[in-house]
Coordinates of C-alpha atoms in Angstrom, one line a residue:
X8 CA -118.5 50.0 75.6
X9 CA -114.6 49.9 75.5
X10 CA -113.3 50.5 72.3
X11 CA -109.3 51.6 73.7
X12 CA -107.3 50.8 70.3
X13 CA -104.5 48.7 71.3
X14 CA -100.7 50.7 71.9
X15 CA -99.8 50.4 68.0
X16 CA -96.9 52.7 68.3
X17 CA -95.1 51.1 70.9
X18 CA -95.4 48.0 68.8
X19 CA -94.1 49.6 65.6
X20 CA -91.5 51.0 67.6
X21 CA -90.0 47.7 69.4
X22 CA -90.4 45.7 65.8
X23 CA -88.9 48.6 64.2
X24 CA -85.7 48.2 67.0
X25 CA -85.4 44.2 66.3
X26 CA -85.5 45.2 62.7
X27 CA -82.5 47.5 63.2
X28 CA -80.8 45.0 65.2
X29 CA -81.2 42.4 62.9
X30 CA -79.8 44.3 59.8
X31 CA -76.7 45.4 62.0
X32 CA -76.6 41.9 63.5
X33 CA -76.6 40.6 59.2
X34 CA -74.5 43.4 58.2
X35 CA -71.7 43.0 61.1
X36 CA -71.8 39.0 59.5
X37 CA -71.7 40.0 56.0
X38 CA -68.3 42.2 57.0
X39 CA -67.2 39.8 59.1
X40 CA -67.6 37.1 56.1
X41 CA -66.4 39.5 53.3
X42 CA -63.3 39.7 55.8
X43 CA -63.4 35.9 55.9
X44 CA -63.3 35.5 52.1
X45 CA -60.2 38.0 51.8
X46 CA -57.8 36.9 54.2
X47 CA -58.7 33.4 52.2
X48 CA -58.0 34.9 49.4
X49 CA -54.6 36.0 50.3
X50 CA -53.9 32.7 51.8
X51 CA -54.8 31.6 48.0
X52 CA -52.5 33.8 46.4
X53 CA -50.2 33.6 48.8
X54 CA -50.1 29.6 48.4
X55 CA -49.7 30.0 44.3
X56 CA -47.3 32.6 44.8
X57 CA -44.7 30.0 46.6
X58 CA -45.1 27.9 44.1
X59 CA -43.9 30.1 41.6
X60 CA -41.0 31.4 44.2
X61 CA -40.1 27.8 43.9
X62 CA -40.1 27.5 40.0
X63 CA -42.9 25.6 39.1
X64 CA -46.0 26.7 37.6
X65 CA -48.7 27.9 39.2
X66 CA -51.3 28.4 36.7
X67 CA -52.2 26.6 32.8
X68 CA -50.2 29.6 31.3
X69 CA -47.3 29.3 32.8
X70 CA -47.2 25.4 32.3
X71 CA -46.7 26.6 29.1
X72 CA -44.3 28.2 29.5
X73 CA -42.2 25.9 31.7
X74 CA -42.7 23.4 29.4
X75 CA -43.0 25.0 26.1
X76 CA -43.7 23.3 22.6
X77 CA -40.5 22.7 20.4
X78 CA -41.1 24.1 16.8
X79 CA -40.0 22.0 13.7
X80 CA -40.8 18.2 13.2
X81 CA -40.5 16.1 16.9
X82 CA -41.5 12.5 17.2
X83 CA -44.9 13.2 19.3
X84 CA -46.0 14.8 16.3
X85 CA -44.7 12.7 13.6
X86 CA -46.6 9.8 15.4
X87 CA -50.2 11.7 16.1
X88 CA -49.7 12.6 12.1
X89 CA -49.1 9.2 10.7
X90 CA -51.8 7.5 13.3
X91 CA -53.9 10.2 11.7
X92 CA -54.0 8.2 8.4
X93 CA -55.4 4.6 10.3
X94 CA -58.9 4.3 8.5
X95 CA -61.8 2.5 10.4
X96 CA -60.9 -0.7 11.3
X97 CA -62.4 -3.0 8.4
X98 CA -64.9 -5.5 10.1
X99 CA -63.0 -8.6 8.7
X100 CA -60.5 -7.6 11.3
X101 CA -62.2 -7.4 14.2
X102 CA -61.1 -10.5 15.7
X103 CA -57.6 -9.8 15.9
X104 CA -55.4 -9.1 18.7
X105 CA -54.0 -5.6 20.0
X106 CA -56.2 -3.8 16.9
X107 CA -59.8 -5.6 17.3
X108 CA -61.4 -7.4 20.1
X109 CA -59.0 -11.3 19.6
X110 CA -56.9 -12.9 22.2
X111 CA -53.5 -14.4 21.4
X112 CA -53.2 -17.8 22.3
X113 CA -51.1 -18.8 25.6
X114 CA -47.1 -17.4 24.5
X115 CA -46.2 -21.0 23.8
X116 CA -49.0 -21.9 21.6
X117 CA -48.7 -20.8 17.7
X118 CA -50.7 -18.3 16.8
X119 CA -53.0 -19.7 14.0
X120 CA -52.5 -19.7 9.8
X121 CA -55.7 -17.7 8.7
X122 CA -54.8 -15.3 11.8
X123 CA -51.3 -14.8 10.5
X124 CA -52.7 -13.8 6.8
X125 CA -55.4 -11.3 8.5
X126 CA -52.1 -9.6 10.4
X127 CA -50.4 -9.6 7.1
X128 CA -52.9 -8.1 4.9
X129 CA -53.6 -5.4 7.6
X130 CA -49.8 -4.6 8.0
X131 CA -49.8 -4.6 4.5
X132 CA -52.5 -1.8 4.5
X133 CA -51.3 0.8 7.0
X134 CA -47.6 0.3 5.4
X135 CA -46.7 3.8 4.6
X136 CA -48.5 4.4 8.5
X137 CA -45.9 2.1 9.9
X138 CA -42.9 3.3 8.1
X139 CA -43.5 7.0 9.6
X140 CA -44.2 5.2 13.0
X141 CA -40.6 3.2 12.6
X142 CA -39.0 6.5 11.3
X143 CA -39.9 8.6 14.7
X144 CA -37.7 6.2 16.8
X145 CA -34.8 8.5 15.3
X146 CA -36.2 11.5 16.7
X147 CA -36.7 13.2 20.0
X148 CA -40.1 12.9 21.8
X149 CA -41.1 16.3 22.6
X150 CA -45.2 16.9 24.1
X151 CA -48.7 16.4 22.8
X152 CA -49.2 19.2 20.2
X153 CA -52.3 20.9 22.7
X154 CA -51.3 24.2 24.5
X155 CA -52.0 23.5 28.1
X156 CA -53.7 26.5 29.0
X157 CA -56.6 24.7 26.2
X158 CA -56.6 21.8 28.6
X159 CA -60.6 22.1 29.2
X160 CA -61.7 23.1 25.5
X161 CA -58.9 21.1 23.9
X162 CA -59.6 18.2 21.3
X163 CA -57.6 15.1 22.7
X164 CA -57.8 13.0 19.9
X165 CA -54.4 12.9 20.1
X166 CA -54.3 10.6 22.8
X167 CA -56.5 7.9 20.2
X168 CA -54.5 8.2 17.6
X169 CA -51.5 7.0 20.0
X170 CA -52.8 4.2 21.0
X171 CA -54.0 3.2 17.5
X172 CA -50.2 3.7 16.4
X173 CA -49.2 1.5 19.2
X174 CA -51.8 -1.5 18.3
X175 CA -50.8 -1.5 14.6
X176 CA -47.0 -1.7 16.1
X177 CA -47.4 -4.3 18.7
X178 CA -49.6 -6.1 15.9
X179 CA -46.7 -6.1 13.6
X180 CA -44.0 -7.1 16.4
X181 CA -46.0 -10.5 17.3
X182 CA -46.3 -10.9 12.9
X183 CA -42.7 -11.2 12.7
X184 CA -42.1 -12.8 15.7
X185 CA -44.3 -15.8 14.6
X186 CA -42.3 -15.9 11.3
X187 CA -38.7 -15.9 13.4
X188 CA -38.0 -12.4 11.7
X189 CA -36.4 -11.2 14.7
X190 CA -34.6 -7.9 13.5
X191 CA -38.2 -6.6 11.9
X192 CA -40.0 -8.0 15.5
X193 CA -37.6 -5.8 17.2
X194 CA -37.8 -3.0 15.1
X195 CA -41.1 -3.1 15.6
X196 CA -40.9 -3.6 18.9
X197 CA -38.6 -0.2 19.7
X198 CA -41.5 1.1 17.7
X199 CA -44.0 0.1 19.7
X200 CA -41.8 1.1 23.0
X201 CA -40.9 4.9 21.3
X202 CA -44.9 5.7 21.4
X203 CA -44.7 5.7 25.0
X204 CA -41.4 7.2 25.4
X205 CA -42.6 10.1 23.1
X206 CA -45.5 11.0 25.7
X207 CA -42.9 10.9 28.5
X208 CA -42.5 14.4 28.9
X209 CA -46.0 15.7 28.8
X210 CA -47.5 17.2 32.2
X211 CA -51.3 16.0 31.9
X212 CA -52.0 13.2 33.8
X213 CA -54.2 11.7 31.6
X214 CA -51.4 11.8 28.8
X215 CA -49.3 9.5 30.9
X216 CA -52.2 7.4 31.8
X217 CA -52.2 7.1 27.8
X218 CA -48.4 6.6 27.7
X219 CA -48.9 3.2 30.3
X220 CA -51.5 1.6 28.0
X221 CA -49.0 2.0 25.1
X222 CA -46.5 0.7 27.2
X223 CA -48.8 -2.1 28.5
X224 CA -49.6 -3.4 25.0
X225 CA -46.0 -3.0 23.8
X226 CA -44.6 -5.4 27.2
X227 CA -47.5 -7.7 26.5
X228 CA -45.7 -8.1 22.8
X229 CA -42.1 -8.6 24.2
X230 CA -43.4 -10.8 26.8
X231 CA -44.9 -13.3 23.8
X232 CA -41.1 -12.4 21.9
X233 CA -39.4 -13.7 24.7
X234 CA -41.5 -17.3 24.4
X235 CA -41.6 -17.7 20.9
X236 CA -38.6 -16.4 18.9
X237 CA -34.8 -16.6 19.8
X238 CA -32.8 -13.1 20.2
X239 CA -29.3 -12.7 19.6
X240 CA -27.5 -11.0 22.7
X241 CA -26.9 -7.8 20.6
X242 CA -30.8 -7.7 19.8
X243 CA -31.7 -8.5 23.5
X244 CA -29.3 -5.1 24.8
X245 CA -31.4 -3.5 22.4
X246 CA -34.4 -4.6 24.2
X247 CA -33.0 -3.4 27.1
X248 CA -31.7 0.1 26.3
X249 CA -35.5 0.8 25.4
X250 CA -36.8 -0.6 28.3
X251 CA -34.0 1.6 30.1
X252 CA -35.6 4.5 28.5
X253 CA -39.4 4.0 29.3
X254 CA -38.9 3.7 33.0
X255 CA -39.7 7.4 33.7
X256 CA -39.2 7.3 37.9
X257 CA -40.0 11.1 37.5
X258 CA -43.0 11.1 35.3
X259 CA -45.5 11.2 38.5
X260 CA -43.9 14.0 39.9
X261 CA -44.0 15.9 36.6
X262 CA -47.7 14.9 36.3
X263 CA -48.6 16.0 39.9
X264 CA -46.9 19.6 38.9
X265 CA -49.1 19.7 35.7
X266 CA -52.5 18.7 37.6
X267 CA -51.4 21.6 40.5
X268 CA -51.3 24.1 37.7
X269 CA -54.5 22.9 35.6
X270 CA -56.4 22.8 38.8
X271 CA -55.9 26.7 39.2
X272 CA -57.8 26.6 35.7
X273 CA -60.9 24.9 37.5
X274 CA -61.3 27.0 40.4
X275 CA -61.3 30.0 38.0
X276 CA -64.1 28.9 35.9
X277 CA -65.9 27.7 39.2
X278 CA -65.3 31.2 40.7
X279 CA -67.1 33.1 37.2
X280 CA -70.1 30.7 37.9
X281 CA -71.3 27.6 36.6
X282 CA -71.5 27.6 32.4
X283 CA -74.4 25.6 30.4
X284 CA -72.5 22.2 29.8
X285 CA -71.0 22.7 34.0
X286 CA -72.3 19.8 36.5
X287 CA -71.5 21.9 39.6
X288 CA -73.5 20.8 42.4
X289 CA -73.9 23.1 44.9
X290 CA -70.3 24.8 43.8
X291 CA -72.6 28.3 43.5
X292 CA -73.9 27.9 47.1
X293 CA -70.4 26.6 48.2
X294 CA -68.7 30.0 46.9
X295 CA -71.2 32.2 47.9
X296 CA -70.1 31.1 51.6
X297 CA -66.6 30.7 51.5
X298 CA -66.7 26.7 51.1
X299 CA -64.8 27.1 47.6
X300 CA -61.9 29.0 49.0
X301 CA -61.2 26.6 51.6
X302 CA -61.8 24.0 49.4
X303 CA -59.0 25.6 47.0
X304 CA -56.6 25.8 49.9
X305 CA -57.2 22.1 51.1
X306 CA -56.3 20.9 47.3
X307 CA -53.6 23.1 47.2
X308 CA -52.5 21.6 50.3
X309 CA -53.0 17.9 49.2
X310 CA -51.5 18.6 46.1
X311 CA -48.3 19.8 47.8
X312 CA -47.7 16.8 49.9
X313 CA -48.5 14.4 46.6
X314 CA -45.9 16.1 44.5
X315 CA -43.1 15.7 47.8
X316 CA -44.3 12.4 48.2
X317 CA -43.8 11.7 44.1
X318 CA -40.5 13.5 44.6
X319 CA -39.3 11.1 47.3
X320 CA -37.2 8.1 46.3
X321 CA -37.9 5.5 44.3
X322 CA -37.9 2.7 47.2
X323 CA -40.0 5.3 49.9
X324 CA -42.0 6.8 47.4
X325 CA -45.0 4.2 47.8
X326 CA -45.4 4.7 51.4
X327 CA -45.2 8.2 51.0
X328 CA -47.9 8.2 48.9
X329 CA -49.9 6.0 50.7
X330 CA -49.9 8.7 53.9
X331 CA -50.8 11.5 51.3
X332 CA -54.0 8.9 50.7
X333 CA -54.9 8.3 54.2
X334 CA -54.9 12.5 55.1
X335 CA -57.2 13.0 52.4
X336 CA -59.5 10.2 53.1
X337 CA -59.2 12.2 56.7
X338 CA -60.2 15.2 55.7
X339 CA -63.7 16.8 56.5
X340 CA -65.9 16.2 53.9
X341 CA -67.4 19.4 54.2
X342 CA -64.8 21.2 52.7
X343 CA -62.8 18.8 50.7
X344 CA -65.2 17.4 48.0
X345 CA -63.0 18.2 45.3
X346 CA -60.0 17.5 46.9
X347 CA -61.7 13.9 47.8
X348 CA -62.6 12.7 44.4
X349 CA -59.5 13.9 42.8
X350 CA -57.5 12.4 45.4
X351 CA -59.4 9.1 44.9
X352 CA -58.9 9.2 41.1
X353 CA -55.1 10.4 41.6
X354 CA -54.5 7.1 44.2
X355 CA -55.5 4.9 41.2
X356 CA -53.5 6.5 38.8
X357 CA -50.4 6.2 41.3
X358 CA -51.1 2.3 41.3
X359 CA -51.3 2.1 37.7
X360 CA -47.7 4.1 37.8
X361 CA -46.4 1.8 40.3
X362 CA -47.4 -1.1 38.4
X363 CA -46.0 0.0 35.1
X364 CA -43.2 0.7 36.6
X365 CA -43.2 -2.9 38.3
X366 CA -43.6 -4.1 34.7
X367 CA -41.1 -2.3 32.8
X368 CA -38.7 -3.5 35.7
X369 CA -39.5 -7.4 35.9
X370 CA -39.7 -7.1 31.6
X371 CA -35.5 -5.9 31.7
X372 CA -34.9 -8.5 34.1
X373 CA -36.8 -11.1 32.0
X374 CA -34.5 -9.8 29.4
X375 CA -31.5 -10.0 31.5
X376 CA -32.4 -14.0 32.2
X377 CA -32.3 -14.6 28.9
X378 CA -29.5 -13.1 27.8
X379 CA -27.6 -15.4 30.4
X380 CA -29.2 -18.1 28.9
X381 CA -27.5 -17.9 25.6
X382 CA -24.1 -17.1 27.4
X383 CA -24.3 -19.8 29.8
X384 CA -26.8 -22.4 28.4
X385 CA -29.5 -21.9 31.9
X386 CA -31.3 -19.1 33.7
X387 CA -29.8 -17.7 36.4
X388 CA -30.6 -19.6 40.3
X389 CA -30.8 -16.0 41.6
X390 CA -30.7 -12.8 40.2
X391 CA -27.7 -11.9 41.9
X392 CA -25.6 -13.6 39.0
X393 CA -27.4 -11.1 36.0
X394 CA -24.9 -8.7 37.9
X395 CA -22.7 -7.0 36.2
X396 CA -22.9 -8.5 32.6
X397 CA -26.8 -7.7 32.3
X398 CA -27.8 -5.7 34.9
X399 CA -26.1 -2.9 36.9
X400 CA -28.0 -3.7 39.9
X401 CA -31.3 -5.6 40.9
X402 CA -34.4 -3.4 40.5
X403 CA -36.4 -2.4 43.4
X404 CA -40.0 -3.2 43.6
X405 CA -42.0 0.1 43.7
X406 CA -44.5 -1.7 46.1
X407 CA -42.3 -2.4 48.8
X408 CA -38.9 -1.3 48.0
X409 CA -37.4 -4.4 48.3
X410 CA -35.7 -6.7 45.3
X411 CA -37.9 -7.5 42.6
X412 CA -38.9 -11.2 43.1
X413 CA -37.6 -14.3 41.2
X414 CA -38.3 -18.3 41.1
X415 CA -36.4 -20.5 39.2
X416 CA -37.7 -24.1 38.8
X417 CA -37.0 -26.7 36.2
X418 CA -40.2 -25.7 35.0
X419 CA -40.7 -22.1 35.1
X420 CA -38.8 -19.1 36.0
X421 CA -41.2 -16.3 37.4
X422 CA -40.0 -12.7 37.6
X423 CA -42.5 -10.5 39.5
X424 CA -43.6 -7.6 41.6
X425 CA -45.4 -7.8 45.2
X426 CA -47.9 -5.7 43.8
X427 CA -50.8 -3.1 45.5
X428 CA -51.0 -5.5 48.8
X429 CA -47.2 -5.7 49.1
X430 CA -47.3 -9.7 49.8
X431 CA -45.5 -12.1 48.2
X432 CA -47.6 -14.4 46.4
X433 CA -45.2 -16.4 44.6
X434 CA -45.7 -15.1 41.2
X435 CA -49.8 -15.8 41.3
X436 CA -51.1 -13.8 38.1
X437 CA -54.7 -14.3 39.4
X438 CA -57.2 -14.8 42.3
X439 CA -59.4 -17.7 42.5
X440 CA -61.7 -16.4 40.1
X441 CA -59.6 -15.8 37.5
X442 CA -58.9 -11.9 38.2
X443 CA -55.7 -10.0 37.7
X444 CA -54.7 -6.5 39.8
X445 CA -56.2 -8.0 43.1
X446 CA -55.1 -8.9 46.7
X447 CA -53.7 -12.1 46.9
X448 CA -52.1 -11.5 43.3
X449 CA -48.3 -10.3 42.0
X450 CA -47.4 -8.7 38.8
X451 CA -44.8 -10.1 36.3
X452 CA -43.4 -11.9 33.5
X453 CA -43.8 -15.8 33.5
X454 CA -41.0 -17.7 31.4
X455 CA -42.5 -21.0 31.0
X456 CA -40.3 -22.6 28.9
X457 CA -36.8 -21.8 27.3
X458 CA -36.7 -20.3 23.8
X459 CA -37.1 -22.8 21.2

């Protein structure tokens, strides 16, 4: 009978060996990965640390700080106060334009009699509201009363209560327009234009995305003005002065600065862990390797090259922009997630900037054409001859760079921008099926008809 037991300590001994070789093999990576992690980290803090040798903020704090709240009454916060008093909208005026879910009819058309007595009675309701609103075009804008170091746990009602200032206004501009009370539709009008202008200073992107829809509604106002009522030359300039003043070319660059410095915010809470309300994905798993560092230095990077590119000039910026967007969509996915999806939701903003900026542009030369009209008795047959009485010089499309467009017929005169695809459409508004904003499509103001 063989009963030999089989060599267990040489066994032991050569397991115990790949064991030891294994936990020098994982501790030589863990070193090697702990090294890894520093010398990103330096890179980090050597990244934020440039931006502060350069004089920006680097951080929420010191967004504060470069851009510190005034003390004493500004008009940001006399607007946020008096919007503060607009009750819930009563049902029976739900169907009216700019404040409930109504269309205006076509600018030419009249807008109807038992429409005209709603506005009324609702002006008539948030009076003392509108008088604060009308008294803040006297004062400086300063910023949205919310430190930005609260950016993430901040209340932004706020930003509401603009936009509801900014309805009521534009509501009241198109009121006395109907009526031919021109000097109360352009009072309300500057108004309507100073909400806006009061955000202009803010750094939060999404403030300024709030400042374009005030803007929106209060063009979509002047553009019905321009159609239905007729302005003296003196109340036109007026027009134009405000206009002047809520073309902000440097409000993207601003914003681009403030996102940098919120970001910093973000990576920080990422880097304590992920919180009860946090959606972070595999963030845990992407910091416990390293991914989040490189992640932090790819944003830093893409934010870099979209604030130069919002710095260039007005009539390069779009292109520059545009090769920020194609590096990004380049990137690896693998460690640029974040950078990805923010660069995808910054692109849109910068075409809603553009566009705005488009707007307020074609809205002072739509101005300009009719102020020649009551000097000279006809528009203009190109928009060289608005130069020097009413404008300085032509605006440049922010699509292209080029001249903003203009057609002059005996029927229409058309004042538009090229828009996102940078064609010239001729002044279409829409595609065939009836949508704004895409290719094939230009952005603009359409005088159909001279003032009556």
């Amino acid at each position: 009978m063989n009963d030999t037991a089989p060599p267990q300590p040489r066994r032991k001994s050569r397991l115990k060996r790949r064991l030891i070789r294994l936990a020098i093999a994982l501790l030589i990576l863990i070193v090697i990965h702990g090294g890894f992690v520093h010398m990103l980290r330096r890179q980090i803090d050597a990244r934020y640390q440039a931006i502060r040798d350069a004089g920006f903020p680097a951080t929420p704090a010191e967004l504060d700080d470069w851009h510190p709240m005034i003390q004493g009454p500004n008009a940001t916060q006399i607007i946020i106060n008096a919007a503060a008093n607009i009750g819930p909208l009563d049902p029976k005026f739900e169907l009216l334009p700019y404040v409930g879910d109504g269309d205006l009819p076509d600018p030419p058309q009249p807008i109807a009699p038992d429409t005209l007595q709603l506005m009324d009675e609702l002006l008539g309701t948030d009076r003392d509201v509108l008088l604060d609103l009308h008294r803040a075009t006297s004062i400086e804008p300063a910023r949205f009363p919310i430190p930005y170091a609260d950016e993430f746990s901040a209340n932004m009602t706020p930003m509401s209560r603009a936009r509801a200032a900014a309805t009521r206004l534009t509501l009241q501009t198109a009121f006395h327009t109907e009526r031919g009370e021109t000097d109360d539709a352009l009072n309300a009008a500057l108004a309507a234009l100073n909400i806006g202008r009061s955000l202009k200073h803010d750094c939060r992107l999404v403030v300024q995305l709030v400042r374009v829809a005030c803007d929106n509604l209060a063009l979509d106002v002047l553009d019905r003005a321009l159609h239905r009522a007729t302005f003296t030359d003196d109340q036109l300039a007026q027009f134009d002065n405000a206009l002047q003043q809520a073309e902000q070319p440097d409000v993207l660059f601003r914003a681009m600065v403030g996102e940098r410095a919120l970001s910093a915010h973000g990576f920080r809470q990422i880097a304590r862990g992920p919180t009860e309300n946090d959606d972070t994905s595999n963030s845990g798993f992407r910091l416990s390797i390293g991914l989040m560092e490189l992640e932090e230095l790819t944003f830093l990077a893409f934010m870099n090259d979209a604030i130069d590119a919002a710095a260039s000039p007005p009539d390069q910026r779009t292109a520059a922009l545009a090769a920020v967007e194609a590096r990004a969509a380049a990137l690896p996915r693998w460690r640029s997630m974040f950078t990805q999806d923010t660069a995808q939701a910054m692109i849109r903003s910068w075409e809603i900037f553009n566009r705005h900026e488009a707007m307020i542009r074609a809205a002072r030369i739509a101005v300009a054409i009719e102020r020649h009209r009551l000097a000279h008795g006809t528009r203009p047959d190109k928009l060289d001859d608005l130069i020097p009485q009413f404008l300085d010089a032509i605006p440049v499309d922010p699509f292209d760079g080029k001249p903003m467009r203009y057609i002059n017929s005996s029927a229409a005169a058309k004042v538009y921008s090229v828009d996102k695809d940078a064609i010239d459409n001729r002044g279409a508004w829409t595609d065939a099926d009836g949508h704004r904003y895409q290719p094939g499509t230009d952005v603009g103001f359409d005088l159909r008809t001279t003032n009556p």
